[in-house]
Amino acid sequence: MKTQLLVITIFFLTIIVYGQQSKNLSEQMWERVQPCYSMFEDYDEDGKIDYDELIDDSKNGYLKISGSYPTCGCSCTHTVGAYKGNDGKYTFVEEEEWTCSWTKTISSNKDLSEIFPNNFGINTFIPRAENTIDNNVALFYLDIEIPRVGTDTEVSIKVIPFGLYVENDGI
């Protein structure tokens, strides 16, 4: 009985692992934008989900979705870029913005410190900044432009508007 249970367990674990690896690039990217996309509804009842913008070039590593959802004035935008490595695996870089919660995040399936250049920080944008800026409070946020074509990804800093007091999370 124990042997049968072990064989069945191994069989199902193999199916689960294989199933996760067999997702194509488009499926993996659409899975990543689901938190935003799932908020949209069919407002005009034509059988199609309503959104403001959809650029689905996921077969080439780019997907962007944005629109409003049923809370007055709330919207989200989620952009995903897939960068294929020499090993054939993808690094996903994402930018997600939610207007009602005033959040804008940059994330990846890898640690961001692995993606950004060595010694990446405020000095990358403002030389000698560490001597003049209080590092305990975030004054800027990162903005990223994920390219639809190519791999040149533009990263810039923007001033946090209205002098918001936001704790620095170390990036």
mmCIF file with all atom_site columns, C-alpha atoms in Angstrom:
data_model
loop_
_atom_site.group_PDB
_atom_site.id
_atom_site.type_symbol
_atom_site.label_atom_id
_atom_site.label_alt_id
_atom_site.label_comp_id
_atom_site.label_asym_id
_atom_site.label_entity_id
_atom_site.label_seq_id
_atom_site.pdbx_PDB_ins_code
_atom_site.Cartn_x
_atom_site.Cartn_y
_atom_site.Cartn_z
_atom_site.occupancy
_atom_site.B_iso_or_equiv
_atom_site.pdbx_formal_charge
_atom_site.auth_seq_id
_atom_site.auth_comp_id
_atom_site.auth_asym_id
_atom_site.auth_atom_id
_atom_site.pdbx_PDB_model_num
ATOM 1   C CA . MET A 1 1   ? 0.000   0.000  0.000   1.00 0.00 ? 1   MET A CA 1
ATOM 2   C CA . LYS A 1 2   ? 2.782   2.435  0.907   1.00 0.00 ? 2   LYS A CA 1
ATOM 3   C CA . THR A 1 3   ? 4.583   1.666  -2.335  1.00 0.00 ? 3   THR A CA 1
ATOM 4   C CA . GLN A 1 4   ? 1.435   2.341  -4.371  1.00 0.00 ? 4   GLN A CA 1
ATOM 5   C CA . LEU A 1 5   ? 0.889   5.632  -2.549  1.00 0.00 ? 5   LEU A CA 1
ATOM 6   C CA . LEU A 1 6   ? 4.515   6.629  -3.196  1.00 0.00 ? 6   LEU A CA 1
ATOM 7   C CA . VAL A 1 7   ? 4.235   5.773  -6.911  1.00 0.00 ? 7   VAL A CA 1
ATOM 8   C CA . ILE A 1 8   ? 0.953   7.714  -7.243  1.00 0.00 ? 8   ILE A CA 1
ATOM 9   C CA . THR A 1 9   ? 2.443   10.711 -5.417  1.00 0.00 ? 9   THR A CA 1
ATOM 10  C CA . ILE A 1 10  ? 5.521   10.732 -7.655  1.00 0.00 ? 10  ILE A CA 1
ATOM 11  C CA . PHE A 1 11  ? 3.284   10.400 -10.733 1.00 0.00 ? 11  PHE A CA 1
ATOM 12  C CA . PHE A 1 12  ? 1.160   13.425 -9.770  1.00 0.00 ? 12  PHE A CA 1
ATOM 13  C CA . LEU A 1 13  ? 4.172   15.518 -8.785  1.00 0.00 ? 13  LEU A CA 1
ATOM 14  C CA . THR A 1 14  ? 5.716   14.781 -12.179 1.00 0.00 ? 14  THR A CA 1
ATOM 15  C CA . ILE A 1 15  ? 2.513   15.894 -13.930 1.00 0.00 ? 15  ILE A CA 1
ATOM 16  C CA . ILE A 1 16  ? 2.371   19.088 -11.855 1.00 0.00 ? 16  ILE A CA 1
ATOM 17  C CA . VAL A 1 17  ? 6.036   19.970 -12.519 1.00 0.00 ? 17  VAL A CA 1
ATOM 18  C CA . TYR A 1 18  ? 5.757   19.106 -16.221 1.00 0.00 ? 18  TYR A CA 1
ATOM 19  C CA . GLY A 1 19  ? 2.505   21.079 -16.511 1.00 0.00 ? 19  GLY A CA 1
ATOM 20  C CA . GLN A 1 20  ? 4.132   24.165 -15.058 1.00 0.00 ? 20  GLN A CA 1
ATOM 21  C CA . GLN A 1 21  ? 7.057   23.950 -17.452 1.00 0.00 ? 21  GLN A CA 1
ATOM 22  C CA . SER A 1 22  ? 4.899   23.340 -20.505 1.00 0.00 ? 22  SER A CA 1
ATOM 23  C CA . LYS A 1 23  ? 3.253   26.778 -20.453 1.00 0.00 ? 23  LYS A CA 1
ATOM 24  C CA . ASN A 1 24  ? 4.204   28.772 -23.504 1.00 0.00 ? 24  ASN A CA 1
ATOM 25  C CA . LEU A 1 25  ? 5.513   32.328 -23.244 1.00 0.00 ? 25  LEU A CA 1
ATOM 26  C CA . SER A 1 26  ? 2.121   33.911 -23.948 1.00 0.00 ? 26  SER A CA 1
ATOM 27  C CA . GLU A 1 27  ? 0.425   31.876 -21.196 1.00 0.00 ? 27  GLU A CA 1
ATOM 28  C CA . GLN A 1 28  ? 3.155   32.783 -18.709 1.00 0.00 ? 28  GLN A CA 1
ATOM 29  C CA . MET A 1 29  ? 2.816   36.488 -19.518 1.00 0.00 ? 29  MET A CA 1
ATOM 30  C CA . TRP A 1 30  ? -0.999  36.509 -19.364 1.00 0.00 ? 30  TRP A CA 1
ATOM 31  C CA . GLU A 1 31  ? -0.782  34.776 -15.998 1.00 0.00 ? 31  GLU A CA 1
ATOM 32  C CA . ARG A 1 32  ? 1.345   37.664 -14.726 1.00 0.00 ? 32  ARG A CA 1
ATOM 33  C CA . VAL A 1 33  ? -1.153  40.389 -15.780 1.00 0.00 ? 33  VAL A CA 1
ATOM 34  C CA . GLN A 1 34  ? -4.189  38.615 -14.308 1.00 0.00 ? 34  GLN A CA 1
ATOM 35  C CA . PRO A 1 35  ? -4.422  40.749 -11.131 1.00 0.00 ? 35  PRO A CA 1
ATOM 36  C CA . CYS A 1 36  ? -5.118  43.807 -13.334 1.00 0.00 ? 36  CYS A CA 1
ATOM 37  C CA . TYR A 1 37  ? -6.966  42.106 -16.193 1.00 0.00 ? 37  TYR A CA 1
ATOM 38  C CA . SER A 1 38  ? -9.328  40.254 -13.855 1.00 0.00 ? 38  SER A CA 1
ATOM 39  C CA . MET A 1 39  ? -10.660 43.602 -12.584 1.00 0.00 ? 39  MET A CA 1
ATOM 40  C CA . PHE A 1 40  ? -12.161 44.531 -15.970 1.00 0.00 ? 40  PHE A CA 1
ATOM 41  C CA . GLU A 1 41  ? -15.763 43.753 -16.885 1.00 0.00 ? 41  GLU A CA 1
ATOM 42  C CA . ASP A 1 42  ? -18.029 43.722 -19.913 1.00 0.00 ? 42  ASP A CA 1
ATOM 43  C CA . TYR A 1 43  ? -19.706 47.107 -19.349 1.00 0.00 ? 43  TYR A CA 1
ATOM 44  C CA . ASP A 1 44  ? -21.527 47.303 -22.680 1.00 0.00 ? 44  ASP A CA 1
ATOM 45  C CA . GLU A 1 45  ? -22.616 43.639 -22.507 1.00 0.00 ? 45  GLU A CA 1
ATOM 46  C CA . ASP A 1 46  ? -21.249 42.784 -25.945 1.00 0.00 ? 46  ASP A CA 1
ATOM 47  C CA . GLY A 1 47  ? -19.584 39.635 -24.650 1.00 0.00 ? 47  GLY A CA 1
ATOM 48  C CA . LYS A 1 48  ? -16.081 41.159 -24.562 1.00 0.00 ? 48  LYS A CA 1
ATOM 49  C CA . ILE A 1 49  ? -14.100 42.480 -21.603 1.00 0.00 ? 49  ILE A CA 1
ATOM 50  C CA . ASP A 1 50  ? -13.732 46.277 -21.808 1.00 0.00 ? 50  ASP A CA 1
ATOM 51  C CA . TYR A 1 51  ? -10.298 47.874 -21.309 1.00 0.00 ? 51  TYR A CA 1
ATOM 52  C CA . ASP A 1 52  ? -8.542  51.038 -22.446 1.00 0.00 ? 52  ASP A CA 1
ATOM 53  C CA . GLU A 1 53  ? -5.442  49.519 -24.002 1.00 0.00 ? 53  GLU A CA 1
ATOM 54  C CA . LEU A 1 54  ? -4.219  46.060 -24.914 1.00 0.00 ? 54  LEU A CA 1
ATOM 55  C CA . ILE A 1 55  ? -0.932  45.410 -26.681 1.00 0.00 ? 55  ILE A CA 1
ATOM 56  C CA . ASP A 1 56  ? -0.497  41.667 -26.894 1.00 0.00 ? 56  ASP A CA 1
ATOM 57  C CA . ASP A 1 57  ? 2.814   40.891 -28.524 1.00 0.00 ? 57  ASP A CA 1
ATOM 58  C CA . SER A 1 58  ? 3.450   38.183 -25.976 1.00 0.00 ? 58  SER A CA 1
ATOM 59  C CA . LYS A 1 59  ? 4.825   35.776 -28.571 1.00 0.00 ? 59  LYS A CA 1
ATOM 60  C CA . ASN A 1 60  ? 7.695   38.288 -28.873 1.00 0.00 ? 60  ASN A CA 1
ATOM 61  C CA . GLY A 1 61  ? 7.952   39.027 -25.141 1.00 0.00 ? 61  GLY A CA 1
ATOM 62  C CA . TYR A 1 62  ? 5.737   42.104 -24.614 1.00 0.00 ? 62  TYR A CA 1
ATOM 63  C CA . LEU A 1 63  ? 2.282   42.452 -23.055 1.00 0.00 ? 63  LEU A CA 1
ATOM 64  C CA . LYS A 1 64  ? 0.512   45.571 -21.791 1.00 0.00 ? 64  LYS A CA 1
ATOM 65  C CA . ILE A 1 65  ? -3.029  45.897 -20.457 1.00 0.00 ? 65  ILE A CA 1
ATOM 66  C CA . SER A 1 66  ? -4.706  48.942 -18.921 1.00 0.00 ? 66  SER A CA 1
ATOM 67  C CA . GLY A 1 67  ? -8.196  50.050 -18.097 1.00 0.00 ? 67  GLY A CA 1
ATOM 68  C CA . SER A 1 68  ? -10.735 51.060 -15.484 1.00 0.00 ? 68  SER A CA 1
ATOM 69  C CA . TYR A 1 69  ? -12.644 48.784 -13.192 1.00 0.00 ? 69  TYR A CA 1
ATOM 70  C CA . PRO A 1 70  ? -15.949 49.170 -11.372 1.00 0.00 ? 70  PRO A CA 1
ATOM 71  C CA . THR A 1 71  ? -14.861 51.662 -8.776  1.00 0.00 ? 71  THR A CA 1
ATOM 72  C CA . CYS A 1 72  ? -15.341 55.250 -9.785  1.00 0.00 ? 72  CYS A CA 1
ATOM 73  C CA . GLY A 1 73  ? -12.099 56.455 -11.339 1.00 0.00 ? 73  GLY A CA 1
ATOM 74  C CA . CYS A 1 74  ? -9.942  53.449 -10.437 1.00 0.00 ? 74  CYS A CA 1
ATOM 75  C CA . SER A 1 75  ? -7.668  51.940 -13.044 1.00 0.00 ? 75  SER A CA 1
ATOM 76  C CA . CYS A 1 76  ? -4.664  49.701 -13.426 1.00 0.00 ? 76  CYS A CA 1
ATOM 77  C CA . THR A 1 77  ? -1.908  49.206 -15.952 1.00 0.00 ? 77  THR A CA 1
ATOM 78  C CA . HIS A 1 78  ? 0.319   46.152 -16.108 1.00 0.00 ? 78  HIS A CA 1
ATOM 79  C CA . THR A 1 79  ? 3.216   45.797 -18.543 1.00 0.00 ? 79  THR A CA 1
ATOM 80  C CA . VAL A 1 80  ? 5.383   42.686 -18.813 1.00 0.00 ? 80  VAL A CA 1
ATOM 81  C CA . GLY A 1 81  ? 8.566   42.194 -20.799 1.00 0.00 ? 81  GLY A CA 1
ATOM 82  C CA . ALA A 1 82  ? 10.189  38.797 -21.266 1.00 0.00 ? 82  ALA A CA 1
ATOM 83  C CA . TYR A 1 83  ? 13.946  38.664 -21.816 1.00 0.00 ? 83  TYR A CA 1
ATOM 84  C CA . LYS A 1 84  ? 15.288  35.332 -23.036 1.00 0.00 ? 84  LYS A CA 1
ATOM 85  C CA . GLY A 1 85  ? 18.603  34.311 -21.523 1.00 0.00 ? 85  GLY A CA 1
ATOM 86  C CA . ASN A 1 86  ? 21.376  32.243 -23.055 1.00 0.00 ? 86  ASN A CA 1
ATOM 87  C CA . ASP A 1 87  ? 20.002  29.231 -21.189 1.00 0.00 ? 87  ASP A CA 1
ATOM 88  C CA . GLY A 1 88  ? 16.625  29.595 -22.932 1.00 0.00 ? 88  GLY A CA 1
ATOM 89  C CA . LYS A 1 89  ? 14.837  30.662 -19.739 1.00 0.00 ? 89  LYS A CA 1
ATOM 90  C CA . TYR A 1 90  ? 12.970  33.938 -19.473 1.00 0.00 ? 90  TYR A CA 1
ATOM 91  C CA . THR A 1 91  ? 13.499  36.813 -17.096 1.00 0.00 ? 91  THR A CA 1
ATOM 92  C CA . PHE A 1 92  ? 10.244  38.709 -16.670 1.00 0.00 ? 92  PHE A CA 1
ATOM 93  C CA . VAL A 1 93  ? 10.331  42.408 -15.806 1.00 0.00 ? 93  VAL A CA 1
ATOM 94  C CA . GLU A 1 94  ? 7.020   43.987 -14.866 1.00 0.00 ? 94  GLU A CA 1
ATOM 95  C CA . GLU A 1 95  ? 5.646   47.421 -14.149 1.00 0.00 ? 95  GLU A CA 1
ATOM 96  C CA . GLU A 1 96  ? 2.276   47.638 -12.459 1.00 0.00 ? 96  GLU A CA 1
ATOM 97  C CA . GLU A 1 97  ? 0.305   50.745 -11.497 1.00 0.00 ? 97  GLU A CA 1
ATOM 98  C CA . TRP A 1 98  ? -2.918  51.026 -9.477  1.00 0.00 ? 98  TRP A CA 1
ATOM 99  C CA . THR A 1 99  ? -4.356  54.564 -9.385  1.00 0.00 ? 99  THR A CA 1
ATOM 100 C CA . CYS A 1 100 ? -6.701  54.238 -6.394  1.00 0.00 ? 100 CYS A CA 1
ATOM 101 C CA . SER A 1 101 ? -4.048  52.855 -4.087  1.00 0.00 ? 101 SER A CA 1
ATOM 102 C CA . TRP A 1 102 ? -1.384  55.166 -5.550  1.00 0.00 ? 102 TRP A CA 1
ATOM 103 C CA . THR A 1 103 ? 1.012   52.284 -6.077  1.00 0.00 ? 103 THR A CA 1
ATOM 104 C CA . LYS A 1 104 ? 3.490   51.726 -8.846  1.00 0.00 ? 104 LYS A CA 1
ATOM 105 C CA . THR A 1 105 ? 5.748   48.713 -8.640  1.00 0.00 ? 105 THR A CA 1
ATOM 106 C CA . ILE A 1 106 ? 8.591   47.214 -10.607 1.00 0.00 ? 106 ILE A CA 1
ATOM 107 C CA . SER A 1 107 ? 9.093   43.509 -10.128 1.00 0.00 ? 107 SER A CA 1
ATOM 108 C CA . SER A 1 108 ? 10.708  40.493 -11.691 1.00 0.00 ? 108 SER A CA 1
ATOM 109 C CA . ASN A 1 109 ? 10.859  36.746 -11.352 1.00 0.00 ? 109 ASN A CA 1
ATOM 110 C CA . LYS A 1 110 ? 14.506  37.342 -10.393 1.00 0.00 ? 110 LYS A CA 1
ATOM 111 C CA . ASP A 1 111 ? 15.867  39.498 -7.616  1.00 0.00 ? 111 ASP A CA 1
ATOM 112 C CA . LEU A 1 112 ? 16.142  43.049 -8.944  1.00 0.00 ? 112 LEU A CA 1
ATOM 113 C CA . SER A 1 113 ? 19.722  43.274 -7.697  1.00 0.00 ? 113 SER A CA 1
ATOM 114 C CA . GLU A 1 114 ? 20.569  40.518 -10.231 1.00 0.00 ? 114 GLU A CA 1
ATOM 115 C CA . ILE A 1 115 ? 19.019  42.510 -13.068 1.00 0.00 ? 115 ILE A CA 1
ATOM 116 C CA . PHE A 1 116 ? 20.289  46.015 -12.342 1.00 0.00 ? 116 PHE A CA 1
ATOM 117 C CA . PRO A 1 117 ? 23.971  46.817 -12.895 1.00 0.00 ? 117 PRO A CA 1
ATOM 118 C CA . ASN A 1 118 ? 26.465  46.493 -10.031 1.00 0.00 ? 118 ASN A CA 1
ATOM 119 C CA . ASN A 1 119 ? 26.402  49.431 -7.594  1.00 0.00 ? 119 ASN A CA 1
ATOM 120 C CA . PHE A 1 120 ? 23.020  50.553 -8.956  1.00 0.00 ? 120 PHE A CA 1
ATOM 121 C CA . GLY A 1 121 ? 21.537  53.280 -6.769  1.00 0.00 ? 121 GLY A CA 1
ATOM 122 C CA . ILE A 1 122 ? 20.886  56.979 -6.487  1.00 0.00 ? 122 ILE A CA 1
ATOM 123 C CA . ASN A 1 123 ? 24.468  57.731 -7.595  1.00 0.00 ? 123 ASN A CA 1
ATOM 124 C CA . THR A 1 124 ? 23.624  56.131 -10.939 1.00 0.00 ? 124 THR A CA 1
ATOM 125 C CA . PHE A 1 125 ? 21.372  59.128 -11.598 1.00 0.00 ? 125 PHE A CA 1
ATOM 126 C CA . ILE A 1 126 ? 22.783  61.854 -9.359  1.00 0.00 ? 126 ILE A CA 1
ATOM 127 C CA . PRO A 1 127 ? 26.560  61.768 -8.820  1.00 0.00 ? 127 PRO A CA 1
ATOM 128 C CA . ARG A 1 128 ? 27.652  62.404 -5.212  1.00 0.00 ? 128 ARG A CA 1
ATOM 129 C CA . ALA A 1 129 ? 24.025  62.156 -4.054  1.00 0.00 ? 129 ALA A CA 1
ATOM 130 C CA . GLU A 1 130 ? 24.721  59.950 -1.045  1.00 0.00 ? 130 GLU A CA 1
ATOM 131 C CA . ASN A 1 131 ? 26.531  62.820 0.654   1.00 0.00 ? 131 ASN A CA 1
ATOM 132 C CA . THR A 1 132 ? 23.555  65.160 0.330   1.00 0.00 ? 132 THR A CA 1
ATOM 133 C CA . ILE A 1 133 ? 20.420  62.977 0.448   1.00 0.00 ? 133 ILE A CA 1
ATOM 134 C CA . ASP A 1 134 ? 18.886  61.404 3.551   1.00 0.00 ? 134 ASP A CA 1
ATOM 135 C CA . ASN A 1 135 ? 18.716  57.697 2.642   1.00 0.00 ? 135 ASN A CA 1
ATOM 136 C CA . ASN A 1 136 ? 16.114  56.951 5.323   1.00 0.00 ? 136 ASN A CA 1
ATOM 137 C CA . VAL A 1 137 ? 13.345  58.603 3.311   1.00 0.00 ? 137 VAL A CA 1
ATOM 138 C CA . ALA A 1 138 ? 12.612  57.872 -0.350  1.00 0.00 ? 138 ALA A CA 1
ATOM 139 C CA . LEU A 1 139 ? 12.588  61.073 -2.397  1.00 0.00 ? 139 LEU A CA 1
ATOM 140 C CA . PHE A 1 140 ? 12.401  59.383 -5.794  1.00 0.00 ? 140 PHE A CA 1
ATOM 141 C CA . TYR A 1 141 ? 10.841  56.326 -7.328  1.00 0.00 ? 141 TYR A CA 1
ATOM 142 C CA . LEU A 1 142 ? 12.091  54.225 -10.230 1.00 0.00 ? 142 LEU A CA 1
ATOM 143 C CA . ASP A 1 143 ? 10.313  54.470 -13.523 1.00 0.00 ? 143 ASP A CA 1
ATOM 144 C CA . ILE A 1 144 ? 10.953  51.853 -16.164 1.00 0.00 ? 144 ILE A CA 1
ATOM 145 C CA . GLU A 1 145 ? 10.145  51.729 -19.859 1.00 0.00 ? 145 GLU A CA 1
ATOM 146 C CA . ILE A 1 146 ? 9.814   48.121 -20.947 1.00 0.00 ? 146 ILE A CA 1
ATOM 147 C CA . PRO A 1 147 ? 10.542  48.012 -24.688 1.00 0.00 ? 147 PRO A CA 1
ATOM 148 C CA . ARG A 1 148 ? 8.127   46.422 -27.108 1.00 0.00 ? 148 ARG A CA 1
ATOM 149 C CA . VAL A 1 149 ? 10.980  45.678 -29.503 1.00 0.00 ? 149 VAL A CA 1
ATOM 150 C CA . GLY A 1 150 ? 14.509  44.859 -28.401 1.00 0.00 ? 150 GLY A CA 1
ATOM 151 C CA . THR A 1 151 ? 15.991  44.636 -24.938 1.00 0.00 ? 151 THR A CA 1
ATOM 152 C CA . ASP A 1 152 ? 17.172  48.196 -24.220 1.00 0.00 ? 152 ASP A CA 1
ATOM 153 C CA . THR A 1 153 ? 15.204  48.987 -21.076 1.00 0.00 ? 153 THR A CA 1
ATOM 154 C CA . GLU A 1 154 ? 15.184  52.602 -19.939 1.00 0.00 ? 154 GLU A CA 1
ATOM 155 C CA . VAL A 1 155 ? 15.248  53.187 -16.195 1.00 0.00 ? 155 VAL A CA 1
ATOM 156 C CA . SER A 1 156 ? 14.840  56.677 -14.765 1.00 0.00 ? 156 SER A CA 1
ATOM 157 C CA . ILE A 1 157 ? 13.969  58.288 -11.469 1.00 0.00 ? 157 ILE A CA 1
ATOM 158 C CA . LYS A 1 158 ? 11.006  60.530 -10.767 1.00 0.00 ? 158 LYS A CA 1
ATOM 159 C CA . VAL A 1 159 ? 10.443  62.791 -7.791  1.00 0.00 ? 159 VAL A CA 1
ATOM 160 C CA . ILE A 1 160 ? 7.774   61.550 -5.398  1.00 0.00 ? 160 ILE A CA 1
ATOM 161 C CA . PRO A 1 161 ? 4.967   64.081 -5.876  1.00 0.00 ? 161 PRO A CA 1
ATOM 162 C CA . PHE A 1 162 ? 3.697   66.396 -3.162  1.00 0.00 ? 162 PHE A CA 1
ATOM 163 C CA . GLY A 1 163 ? 6.516   65.547 -0.777  1.00 0.00 ? 163 GLY A CA 1
ATOM 164 C CA . LEU A 1 164 ? 5.017   62.249 0.362   1.00 0.00 ? 164 LEU A CA 1
ATOM 165 C CA . TYR A 1 165 ? 6.842   60.632 3.259   1.00 0.00 ? 165 TYR A CA 1
ATOM 166 C CA . VAL A 1 166 ? 7.555   57.105 2.044   1.00 0.00 ? 166 VAL A CA 1
ATOM 167 C CA . GLU A 1 167 ? 10.007  54.840 3.836   1.00 0.00 ? 167 GLU A CA 1
ATOM 168 C CA . ASN A 1 168 ? 12.948  53.713 1.707   1.00 0.00 ? 168 ASN A CA 1
ATOM 169 C CA . ASP A 1 169 ? 12.719  49.973 1.023   1.00 0.00 ? 169 ASP A CA 1
ATOM 170 C CA . GLY A 1 170 ? 16.368  49.651 0.041   1.00 0.00 ? 170 GLY A CA 1
ATOM 171 C CA . ILE A 1 171 ? 16.326  49.823 -3.761  1.00 0.00 ? 171 ILE A CA 1
#
